[in-house]
């Protein structure tokens, strides 16, 4: 866990969260509710925020991180408009999923948090989607791309960049 960096947390939101936490007599018992509230205020749960909560309710930060990682409705990353999931299950992996992941990462300028430079895309690797015969599989939001080749990466990115432009012009 990193040291708490107050500069990335907005003071006003933090005060709201602290006041909310203080309404609970048994804070540790209500950790899920507290995390839900924190995510609704901050939109995601960065490590620094988890550490703040850990200190506030006197719970090990590693335990809070375990809860955040376990439940899919919690996110440690900012929510992006487009989520690119590259299947890295065994079948997709042997068909080149790692290379696809690396190409997406490079073309989208993905940072260490898994977010693209323009904040539009997040990149994740996911486990088998149960469609191994169609691999390698890439999922962007709810759209599935099958038999994805390295050359298709540009086309997929372009499709979403154009969607974004169309949305902006509406
Ligand atoms: S390994 Fe990718 S769909 Fe099964």
XYZ file of N, CA, C and O and ligand atoms in Angstrom:
684
model
N 0.832 -1.211 0.000
C 0.000 0.000 0.000
C 0.869 1.265 0.000
O 1.799 1.360 0.807
N 0.593 2.227 -0.861
C 1.389 3.468 -0.860
C 1.008 4.346 0.325
O -0.022 4.144 0.944
N 1.859 5.299 0.632
C 1.516 6.272 1.668
C 0.345 7.114 1.179
O 0.156 7.303 -0.015
N -0.435 7.621 2.116
C -1.587 8.432 1.749
C -1.142 9.730 1.079
O -0.380 10.494 1.653
N -1.600 9.944 -0.140
C -1.274 11.171 -0.867
C -2.535 12.026 -0.920
O -3.405 11.836 -1.750
N -2.633 12.971 0.008
C -3.847 13.777 0.117
C -4.114 14.587 -1.133
O -5.242 14.948 -1.417
N -3.051 14.889 -1.881
C -3.231 15.766 -3.031
C -4.164 15.166 -4.072
O -4.803 15.892 -4.817
N -4.238 13.836 -4.133
C -5.103 13.251 -5.167
C -6.532 13.043 -4.655
O -7.402 12.643 -5.379
N -6.737 13.252 -3.386
C -8.085 13.103 -2.845
C -8.652 14.492 -2.556
O -7.997 15.314 -1.941
N -9.846 14.724 -3.010
C -10.421 16.045 -2.782
C -10.880 16.157 -1.338
O -11.631 15.323 -0.843
N -10.430 17.219 -0.699
C -10.668 17.403 0.744
C -12.161 17.373 1.089
O -12.560 16.729 2.049
N -12.965 18.027 0.255
C -14.390 18.115 0.566
C -15.039 16.721 0.549
O -15.824 16.372 1.434
N -14.666 15.951 -0.457
C -15.219 14.601 -0.563
C -14.752 13.739 0.608
O -15.491 12.913 1.129
N -13.503 13.948 0.973
C -12.947 13.192 2.085
C -13.677 13.519 3.388
O -13.960 12.626 4.186
N -14.009 14.786 3.570
C -14.755 15.193 4.769
C -16.134 14.534 4.790
O -16.612 14.091 5.833
N -16.763 14.460 3.593
C -18.077 13.813 3.505
C -17.966 12.347 3.897
O -18.787 11.808 4.637
N -16.930 11.703 3.382
C -16.730 10.283 3.677
C -16.475 10.079 5.175
O -17.072 9.193 5.794
N -15.631 10.905 5.738
C -15.324 10.774 7.171
C -16.578 10.948 8.019
O -16.800 10.206 8.978
N -17.394 11.929 7.637
C -18.631 12.182 8.393
C -19.557 10.966 8.283
O -20.202 10.562 9.255
N -19.588 10.367 7.080
C -20.429 9.178 6.875
C -19.931 8.017 7.738
O -20.712 7.345 8.416
N -18.631 7.814 7.719
C -18.046 6.713 8.508
C -18.368 6.898 10.003
O -18.676 5.942 10.706
N -18.325 8.153 10.430
C -18.573 8.438 11.854
C -20.002 8.131 12.295
O -20.270 8.052 13.489
N -20.910 7.936 11.335
C -22.292 7.620 11.720
C -22.414 6.162 12.190
O -23.423 5.793 12.772
N -21.392 5.356 11.899
C -21.458 3.940 12.292
C -20.789 3.708 13.649
O -19.655 4.149 13.868
N -21.507 2.996 14.473
C -20.910 2.656 15.763
C -19.825 1.599 15.542
O -18.699 1.755 15.980
N -20.195 0.521 14.848
C -19.202 -0.512 14.530
C -18.781 -0.335 13.069
O -19.413 -0.835 12.153
N -17.724 0.388 12.888
C -17.282 0.761 11.539
C -16.792 -0.448 10.742
O -17.084 -0.600 9.566
N -16.038 -1.309 11.386
C -15.479 -2.467 10.672
C -16.572 -3.391 10.146
O -16.451 -3.943 9.059
N -17.623 -3.523 10.924
C -18.722 -4.407 10.537
C -19.451 -3.864 9.297
O -20.072 -4.612 8.552
N -19.334 -2.582 9.087
C -20.040 -1.927 7.975
C -19.102 -1.550 6.832
O -19.401 -0.652 6.049
N -18.010 -2.266 6.725
C -16.996 -1.912 5.729
C -17.539 -1.926 4.295
O -17.226 -1.057 3.483
N -18.394 -2.898 3.962
C -18.920 -2.969 2.582
C -19.770 -1.719 2.287
O -19.632 -1.101 1.231
N -20.613 -1.361 3.232
C -21.465 -0.174 3.058
C -20.595 1.075 2.924
O -20.853 1.944 2.086
N -19.553 1.137 3.733
C -18.649 2.294 3.689
C -17.929 2.359 2.333
O -17.818 3.421 1.725
N -17.488 1.209 1.850
C -16.798 1.193 0.549
C -17.750 1.589 -0.586
O -17.359 2.290 -1.522
N -18.995 1.127 -0.487
C -20.000 1.528 -1.496
C -20.145 3.048 -1.505
O -20.157 3.669 -2.554
N -20.255 3.607 -0.324
C -20.426 5.058 -0.230
C -19.184 5.768 -0.791
O -19.297 6.721 -1.576
N -18.018 5.287 -0.391
C -16.766 5.909 -0.859
C -16.700 5.879 -2.383
O -16.319 6.863 -3.028
N -17.115 4.741 -2.968
C -17.068 4.648 -4.432
C -18.092 5.579 -5.073
O -17.831 6.141 -6.141
N -19.231 5.751 -4.426
C -20.231 6.653 -5.003
C -19.746 8.105 -4.956
O -20.078 8.897 -5.817
N -18.932 8.425 -3.977
C -18.429 9.793 -3.861
C -17.221 10.016 -4.779
O -17.134 11.008 -5.497
N -16.287 9.067 -4.784
C -15.030 9.239 -5.539
C -15.050 8.580 -6.921
O -14.117 8.715 -7.688
N -16.108 7.802 -7.192
C -16.293 7.064 -8.450
C -15.440 5.811 -8.553
O -15.703 4.933 -9.355
N -14.350 5.715 -7.805
C -13.569 4.484 -7.734
C -12.795 4.498 -6.425
O -12.854 5.486 -5.676
N -12.099 3.400 -6.171
C -11.435 3.257 -4.871
C -9.923 3.110 -5.048
O -9.392 1.998 -4.991
N -9.222 4.219 -5.285
C -7.772 4.112 -5.441
C -7.125 3.639 -4.136
O -7.721 3.754 -3.063
N -5.915 3.121 -4.250
C -5.208 2.568 -3.076
C -5.101 3.599 -1.946
O -5.226 3.262 -0.772
N -4.857 4.864 -2.312
C -4.706 5.905 -1.287
C -5.987 6.063 -0.471
O -5.937 6.301 0.731
N -7.124 5.923 -1.160
C -8.406 6.051 -0.471
C -8.642 4.838 0.442
O -9.125 4.974 1.566
N -8.272 3.672 -0.054
C -8.398 2.470 0.776
C -7.564 2.620 2.048
O -7.978 2.238 3.141
N -6.388 3.199 1.897
C -5.504 3.385 3.047
C -6.114 4.373 4.049
O -6.058 4.160 5.265
N -6.720 5.412 3.517
C -7.375 6.391 4.383
C -8.483 5.723 5.202
O -8.573 5.911 6.420
N -9.296 4.922 4.513
C -10.402 4.234 5.193
C -9.841 3.258 6.236
O -10.333 3.166 7.361
N -8.789 2.552 5.845
C -8.170 1.586 6.766
C -7.757 2.273 8.066
O -8.002 1.771 9.167
N -7.130 3.431 7.933
C -6.682 4.156 9.127
C -7.872 4.664 9.934
O -7.865 4.617 11.150
N -8.863 5.144 9.216
C -10.031 5.734 9.870
C -10.802 4.688 10.690
O -11.327 4.985 11.754
N -10.901 3.467 10.149
C -11.709 2.470 10.875
C -10.840 1.438 11.592
O -11.361 0.461 12.118
N -9.527 1.689 11.545
C -8.599 0.817 12.263
C -8.681 -0.639 11.794
O -8.871 -1.562 12.580
N -8.571 -0.801 10.487
C -8.608 -2.141 9.889
C -7.376 -2.269 8.986
O -6.997 -1.285 8.349
N -6.740 -3.439 8.912
C -5.557 -3.551 8.043
C -5.900 -3.204 6.584
O -6.905 -3.677 6.052
N -5.054 -2.385 5.973
C -5.292 -1.956 4.592
C -5.347 -3.161 3.649
O -6.109 -3.175 2.686
N -4.569 -4.172 3.954
C -4.525 -5.349 3.086
C -5.884 -6.073 3.108
O -6.313 -6.646 2.095
N -6.571 -6.013 4.233
C -7.892 -6.645 4.345
C -8.908 -5.876 3.490
O -9.724 -6.473 2.783
N -8.814 -4.567 3.532
C -9.721 -3.735 2.718
C -9.438 -3.975 1.239
O -10.352 -4.139 0.434
N -8.177 -4.041 0.900
C -7.834 -4.294 -0.501
C -8.345 -5.660 -0.947
O -8.782 -5.830 -2.091
N -8.322 -6.636 -0.048
C -8.852 -7.971 -0.367
C -10.340 -7.895 -0.686
O -10.805 -8.535 -1.631
N -11.076 -7.088 0.066
C -12.524 -6.942 -0.160
C -12.767 -6.253 -1.508
O -13.573 -6.687 -2.321
N -12.014 -5.171 -1.742
C -12.180 -4.403 -2.990
C -11.875 -5.288 -4.205
O -12.572 -5.258 -5.210
N -10.827 -6.097 -4.085
C -10.439 -6.962 -5.209
C -11.443 -8.096 -5.411
O -11.657 -8.553 -6.532
N -12.044 -8.557 -4.327
C -12.937 -9.718 -4.416
C -14.253 -9.389 -5.110
O -14.721 -10.138 -5.951
N -14.846 -8.252 -4.755
C -16.162 -7.920 -5.299
C -16.041 -7.138 -6.610
O -15.383 -6.101 -6.655
N -16.721 -7.680 -7.641
C -16.574 -7.054 -8.961
C -17.216 -5.660 -9.029
O -16.898 -4.881 -9.916
N -18.120 -5.353 -8.103
C -18.738 -4.020 -8.168
C -17.842 -2.930 -7.601
O -18.172 -1.756 -7.679
N -16.714 -3.299 -7.032
C -15.757 -2.288 -6.608
C -14.672 -2.147 -7.669
O -14.260 -3.137 -8.269
N -14.229 -0.902 -7.871
C -13.192 -0.689 -8.871
C -12.051 0.146 -8.296
O -12.283 1.149 -7.628
N -10.834 -0.298 -8.586
C -9.660 0.452 -8.123
C -9.202 1.452 -9.183
O -8.277 2.207 -8.960
N -9.855 1.382 -10.336
C -9.454 2.275 -11.439
C -10.586 3.243 -11.742
O -11.748 2.903 -11.562
N -10.258 4.403 -12.304
C -11.321 5.296 -12.756
C -12.157 4.588 -13.825
O -11.624 3.767 -14.578
N -13.434 4.888 -13.852
C -14.287 4.254 -14.854
C -14.076 4.965 -16.186
O -14.153 6.192 -16.264
N -13.786 4.196 -17.218
C -13.583 4.793 -18.540
C -14.803 4.478 -19.414
O -15.561 3.561 -19.107
N -14.942 5.217 -20.478
C -16.100 4.995 -21.345
C -16.015 3.623 -22.038
O -17.008 2.950 -22.216
N -14.810 3.253 -22.435
C -14.640 1.969 -23.133
C -13.674 1.076 -22.354
O -12.562 1.482 -22.028
N -14.139 -0.150 -22.097
C -13.307 -1.120 -21.390
C -12.881 -2.200 -22.375
O -13.724 -2.883 -22.946
N -11.580 -2.310 -22.588
C -11.058 -3.331 -23.505
C -10.576 -4.510 -22.664
O -9.670 -4.367 -21.842
N -11.234 -5.652 -22.847
C -10.850 -6.857 -22.118
C -10.240 -7.849 -23.095
O -10.888 -8.284 -24.045
N -8.985 -8.200 -22.863
C -8.328 -9.199 -23.705
C -8.357 -10.516 -22.938
O -7.879 -10.584 -21.800
N -8.952 -11.533 -23.545
C -9.007 -12.837 -22.874
C -7.606 -13.448 -22.857
O -6.975 -13.597 -23.900
N -7.139 -13.763 -21.662
C -5.843 -14.416 -21.551
C -5.990 -15.800 -20.919
O -5.115 -16.273 -20.202
N -7.156 -16.403 -21.206
C -7.320 -17.811 -20.841
C -6.357 -18.634 -21.688
O -5.804 -18.134 -22.671
N -6.183 -19.897 -21.331
C -5.149 -20.714 -21.982
C -5.283 -20.763 -23.506
O -4.319 -20.533 -24.232
N -6.512 -21.032 -23.991
C -6.694 -21.183 -25.444
C -6.378 -19.882 -26.181
O -5.721 -19.895 -27.237
N -6.841 -18.770 -25.649
C -6.556 -17.482 -26.294
C -5.075 -17.133 -26.150
O -4.460 -16.581 -27.068
N -4.517 -17.488 -25.005
C -3.105 -17.179 -24.764
C -2.207 -17.856 -25.802
O -1.328 -17.206 -26.379
N -2.476 -19.128 -26.068
C -1.616 -19.833 -27.035
C -1.842 -19.331 -28.470
O -1.004 -19.531 -29.339
N -2.954 -18.650 -28.687
C -3.210 -18.083 -30.025
C -2.758 -16.619 -30.118
O -3.180 -15.892 -31.010
N -1.976 -16.161 -29.151
C -1.364 -14.831 -29.291
C -1.989 -13.707 -28.499
O -1.757 -12.530 -28.796
N -2.784 -14.034 -27.451
C -3.467 -12.981 -26.688
C -2.487 -12.027 -26.007
O -2.760 -10.834 -25.902
N -1.350 -12.561 -25.572
C -0.385 -11.683 -24.887
C 0.118 -10.585 -25.836
O 0.219 -9.420 -25.464
N 0.411 -10.978 -27.071
C 0.870 -9.988 -28.052
C -0.225 -8.964 -28.325
O 0.036 -7.759 -28.404
N -1.469 -9.450 -28.432
C -2.591 -8.518 -28.643
C -2.678 -7.518 -27.488
O -2.842 -6.323 -27.704
N -2.558 -8.031 -26.291
C -2.628 -7.167 -25.098
C -1.533 -6.093 -25.181
O -1.784 -4.909 -24.951
N -0.331 -6.524 -25.527
C 0.796 -5.587 -25.595
C 0.573 -4.531 -26.680
O 0.906 -3.361 -26.498
N -0.006 -4.948 -27.795
C -0.250 -3.985 -28.887
C -1.315 -2.964 -28.460
O -1.141 -1.766 -28.658
N -2.392 -3.459 -27.849
C -3.415 -2.524 -27.340
C -2.770 -1.547 -26.362
O -3.012 -0.342 -26.417
N -1.961 -2.079 -25.476
C -1.340 -1.254 -24.449
C -0.483 -0.158 -25.074
O -0.540 1.006 -24.673
N 0.266 -0.527 -26.081
C 1.166 0.424 -26.734
C 0.371 1.452 -27.549
O 0.602 2.654 -27.443
N -0.597 0.964 -28.330
C -1.347 1.882 -29.209
C -2.227 2.856 -28.421
O -2.498 3.960 -28.878
N -2.706 2.416 -27.259
C -3.587 3.289 -26.459
C -2.815 4.092 -25.415
O -3.407 4.857 -24.669
N -1.492 3.890 -25.380
C -0.673 4.575 -24.359
C -1.220 4.328 -22.957
O -1.584 5.265 -22.237
N -1.305 3.079 -22.608
C -1.875 2.697 -21.315
C -0.869 2.970 -20.187
O 0.301 2.601 -20.298
N -1.345 3.608 -19.130
C -0.449 3.917 -18.013
C -0.434 2.774 -16.989
O -1.064 1.733 -17.197
N 0.254 3.007 -15.884
C 0.392 1.901 -14.906
C -0.930 1.558 -14.213
O -1.069 0.490 -13.626
N -1.914 2.447 -14.313
C -3.239 2.145 -13.740
C -4.137 1.419 -14.738
O -5.277 1.099 -14.427
N -3.617 1.213 -15.963
C -4.401 0.512 -16.974
C -5.334 1.418 -17.747
O -6.296 0.956 -18.367
N -5.057 2.731 -17.725
C -5.930 3.711 -18.393
C -5.176 4.352 -19.560
O -3.987 4.644 -19.447
N -5.902 4.592 -20.660
C -5.257 5.207 -21.817
C -4.932 6.669 -21.544
O -5.546 7.299 -20.681
N -4.001 7.191 -22.320
C -3.541 8.574 -22.117
C -4.695 9.578 -22.181
O -4.737 10.547 -21.421
N -5.673 9.310 -23.067
C -6.796 10.242 -23.218
C -7.935 9.955 -22.235
O -8.968 10.624 -22.253
N -7.756 8.958 -21.372
C -8.766 8.658 -20.350
C -10.016 7.982 -20.882
O -10.985 7.791 -20.160
N -9.994 7.590 -22.149
C -11.186 7.021 -22.788
C -11.281 5.495 -22.632
O -12.362 4.925 -22.574
N -10.122 4.853 -22.580
C -10.096 3.381 -22.562
C -9.399 2.857 -21.300
O -8.440 3.465 -20.818
N -9.896 1.712 -20.817
C -9.101 0.976 -19.828
C -8.804 -0.387 -20.451
O -9.581 -0.883 -21.278
N -7.682 -0.943 -20.084
C -7.271 -2.231 -20.657
C -7.123 -3.249 -19.534
O -6.473 -2.988 -18.522
N -7.776 -4.395 -19.734
C -7.721 -5.460 -18.721
C -7.468 -6.791 -19.402
O -7.790 -6.968 -20.565
N -6.950 -7.720 -18.620
C -6.930 -9.084 -19.133
C -7.955 -9.855 -18.327
O -8.105 -9.632 -17.129
N -8.687 -10.708 -19.014
C -9.739 -11.463 -18.336
C -9.516 -12.958 -18.559
O -8.767 -13.364 -19.445
N -10.220 -13.742 -17.757
C -10.110 -15.195 -17.896
C -11.069 -15.698 -18.968
O -11.874 -14.934 -19.477
N -10.970 -16.982 -19.261
C -11.741 -17.607 -20.341
C -13.213 -17.178 -20.354
O -13.905 -17.214 -19.347
N -13.667 -16.788 -21.555
C -15.060 -16.375 -21.718
C -15.938 -17.538 -22.169
O -17.118 -17.367 -22.425
N -15.330 -18.695 -22.321
C -16.098 -19.877 -22.718
C -16.349 -19.962 -24.209
O -17.241 -20.675 -24.651
N -15.572 -19.238 -24.995
C -15.736 -19.293 -26.455
C -14.357 -19.533 -27.073
O -13.967 -18.871 -28.034
N -13.643 -20.501 -26.512
C -12.232 -20.711 -26.856
C -12.017 -20.950 -28.356
O -11.005 -20.534 -28.917
N -12.972 -21.623 -29.021
C -12.831 -21.910 -30.443
C -12.807 -20.640 -31.290
O -12.384 -20.657 -32.450
N -13.279 -19.547 -30.725
C -13.325 -18.283 -31.465
C -12.140 -17.369 -31.125
O -12.083 -16.219 -31.539
N -11.221 -17.895 -30.327
C -10.115 -17.064 -29.857
C -9.098 -16.749 -30.924
O -9.075 -17.394 -31.971
N -8.254 -15.742 -30.671
C -8.282 -14.950 -29.453
C -9.472 -13.981 -29.439
O -9.847 -13.441 -30.466
N -10.004 -13.810 -28.252
C -11.201 -12.984 -28.075
C -10.834 -11.670 -27.395
O -10.062 -11.655 -26.444
N -11.428 -10.597 -27.914
C -11.297 -9.293 -27.265
C -12.715 -8.755 -27.080
O -13.551 -8.877 -27.989
N -12.977 -8.219 -25.923
C -14.313 -7.673 -25.635
C -14.139 -6.188 -25.370
O -13.287 -5.785 -24.590
N -14.947 -5.369 -26.042
C -14.942 -3.933 -25.755
C -16.352 -3.595 -25.284
O -17.314 -3.739 -26.039
N -16.456 -3.189 -24.029
C -17.757 -3.066 -23.362
C -18.524 -4.374 -23.581
O -18.055 -5.408 -23.163
N -19.664 -4.335 -24.314
C -20.421 -5.581 -24.495
C -20.177 -6.218 -25.853
O -20.786 -7.233 -26.182
N -19.325 -5.620 -26.659
C -19.102 -6.149 -28.008
C -17.931 -7.135 -28.009
O -16.855 -6.838 -27.492
N -18.178 -8.302 -28.622
C -17.151 -9.345 -28.651
C -16.501 -9.382 -30.032
O -17.197 -9.400 -31.052
N -15.192 -9.407 -30.078
C -14.451 -9.573 -31.333
C -13.766 -10.937 -31.271
O -13.090 -11.234 -30.286
N -13.967 -11.742 -32.327
C -13.372 -13.081 -32.313
C -12.268 -13.190 -33.359
O -12.178 -12.357 -34.277
N -11.447 -14.238 -33.211
C -10.300 -14.477 -34.106
C -9.524 -13.172 -34.338
O -9.206 -12.828 -35.483
N -9.254 -12.465 -33.284
C -8.601 -11.149 -33.421
C -7.129 -11.331 -33.806
O -6.403 -12.127 -33.197
N -6.727 -10.607 -34.826
C -5.325 -10.634 -35.258
C -4.654 -9.327 -34.829
O -5.342 -8.357 -34.499
N -3.330 -9.325 -34.893
C -2.599 -8.107 -34.518
C -3.041 -6.931 -35.385
O -3.155 -5.796 -34.916
N -3.314 -7.224 -36.658
C -3.703 -6.168 -37.597
C -5.075 -5.573 -37.247
O -5.384 -4.438 -37.612
N -5.905 -6.356 -36.576
C -7.264 -5.871 -36.251
C -7.278 -4.867 -35.092
O -8.279 -4.174 -34.877
N -6.187 -4.790 -34.356
C -6.162 -3.895 -33.182
C -6.445 -2.455 -33.600
O -7.286 -1.774 -33.006
N -5.773 -1.997 -34.649
C -5.983 -0.626 -35.135
C -7.442 -0.396 -35.511
O -8.016 0.638 -35.200
N -8.031 -1.394 -36.205
C -9.436 -1.251 -36.650
C -10.374 -1.138 -35.455
O -11.306 -0.334 -35.453
N -10.119 -1.957 -34.442
C -10.988 -1.941 -33.255
C -10.880 -0.584 -32.546
O -11.880 0.043 -32.203
N -9.653 -0.117 -32.383
C -9.464 1.185 -31.713
C -10.133 2.289 -32.526
O -10.840 3.146 -31.991
N -9.932 2.227 -33.843
C -10.516 3.251 -34.722
C -12.040 3.269 -34.612
O -12.662 4.337 -34.555
N -12.633 2.067 -34.580
C -14.101 1.976 -34.471
C -14.599 2.769 -33.252
O -15.576 3.519 -33.338
N -13.909 2.615 -32.135
C -14.362 3.302 -30.905
C -13.998 4.775 -30.902
O -14.727 5.596 -30.347
N -12.893 5.116 -31.532
C -12.556 6.540 -31.623
C -13.591 7.249 -32.494
O -13.984 8.382 -32.221
N -14.054 6.572 -33.546
C -15.071 7.180 -34.408
C -16.409 7.287 -33.694
O -17.109 8.280 -33.823
N -16.724 6.266 -32.903
C -17.954 6.320 -32.089
C -17.881 7.531 -31.166
O -18.853 8.252 -30.983
N -16.725 7.738 -30.598
C -16.545 8.840 -29.663
C -16.749 10.181 -30.372
O -17.407 11.078 -29.861
N -16.166 10.266 -31.573
C -16.313 11.518 -32.349
C -17.774 11.768 -32.649
O -18.274 12.889 -32.523
N -18.485 10.700 -33.067
C -19.922 10.827 -33.393
C -20.698 11.280 -32.156
O -21.566 12.140 -32.239
N -20.351 10.737 -31.000
C -21.038 11.126 -29.742
C -20.786 12.601 -29.440
O -21.671 13.330 -29.006
N -19.553 13.047 -29.688
C -19.197 14.441 -29.393
C -19.959 15.415 -30.296
O -20.266 16.516 -29.904
N -20.211 14.945 -31.537
C -20.872 15.830 -32.499
C -22.390 15.858 -32.370
O -23.071 16.538 -33.106
N -22.912 15.041 -31.469
C -24.380 15.009 -31.325
C -24.900 16.204 -30.562
O -24.289 16.702 -29.677
S -9.493 -18.959 -23.391
Fe -10.357 -17.188 -24.302
S -12.424 -17.741 -24.572
Fe -11.571 -19.459 -23.583
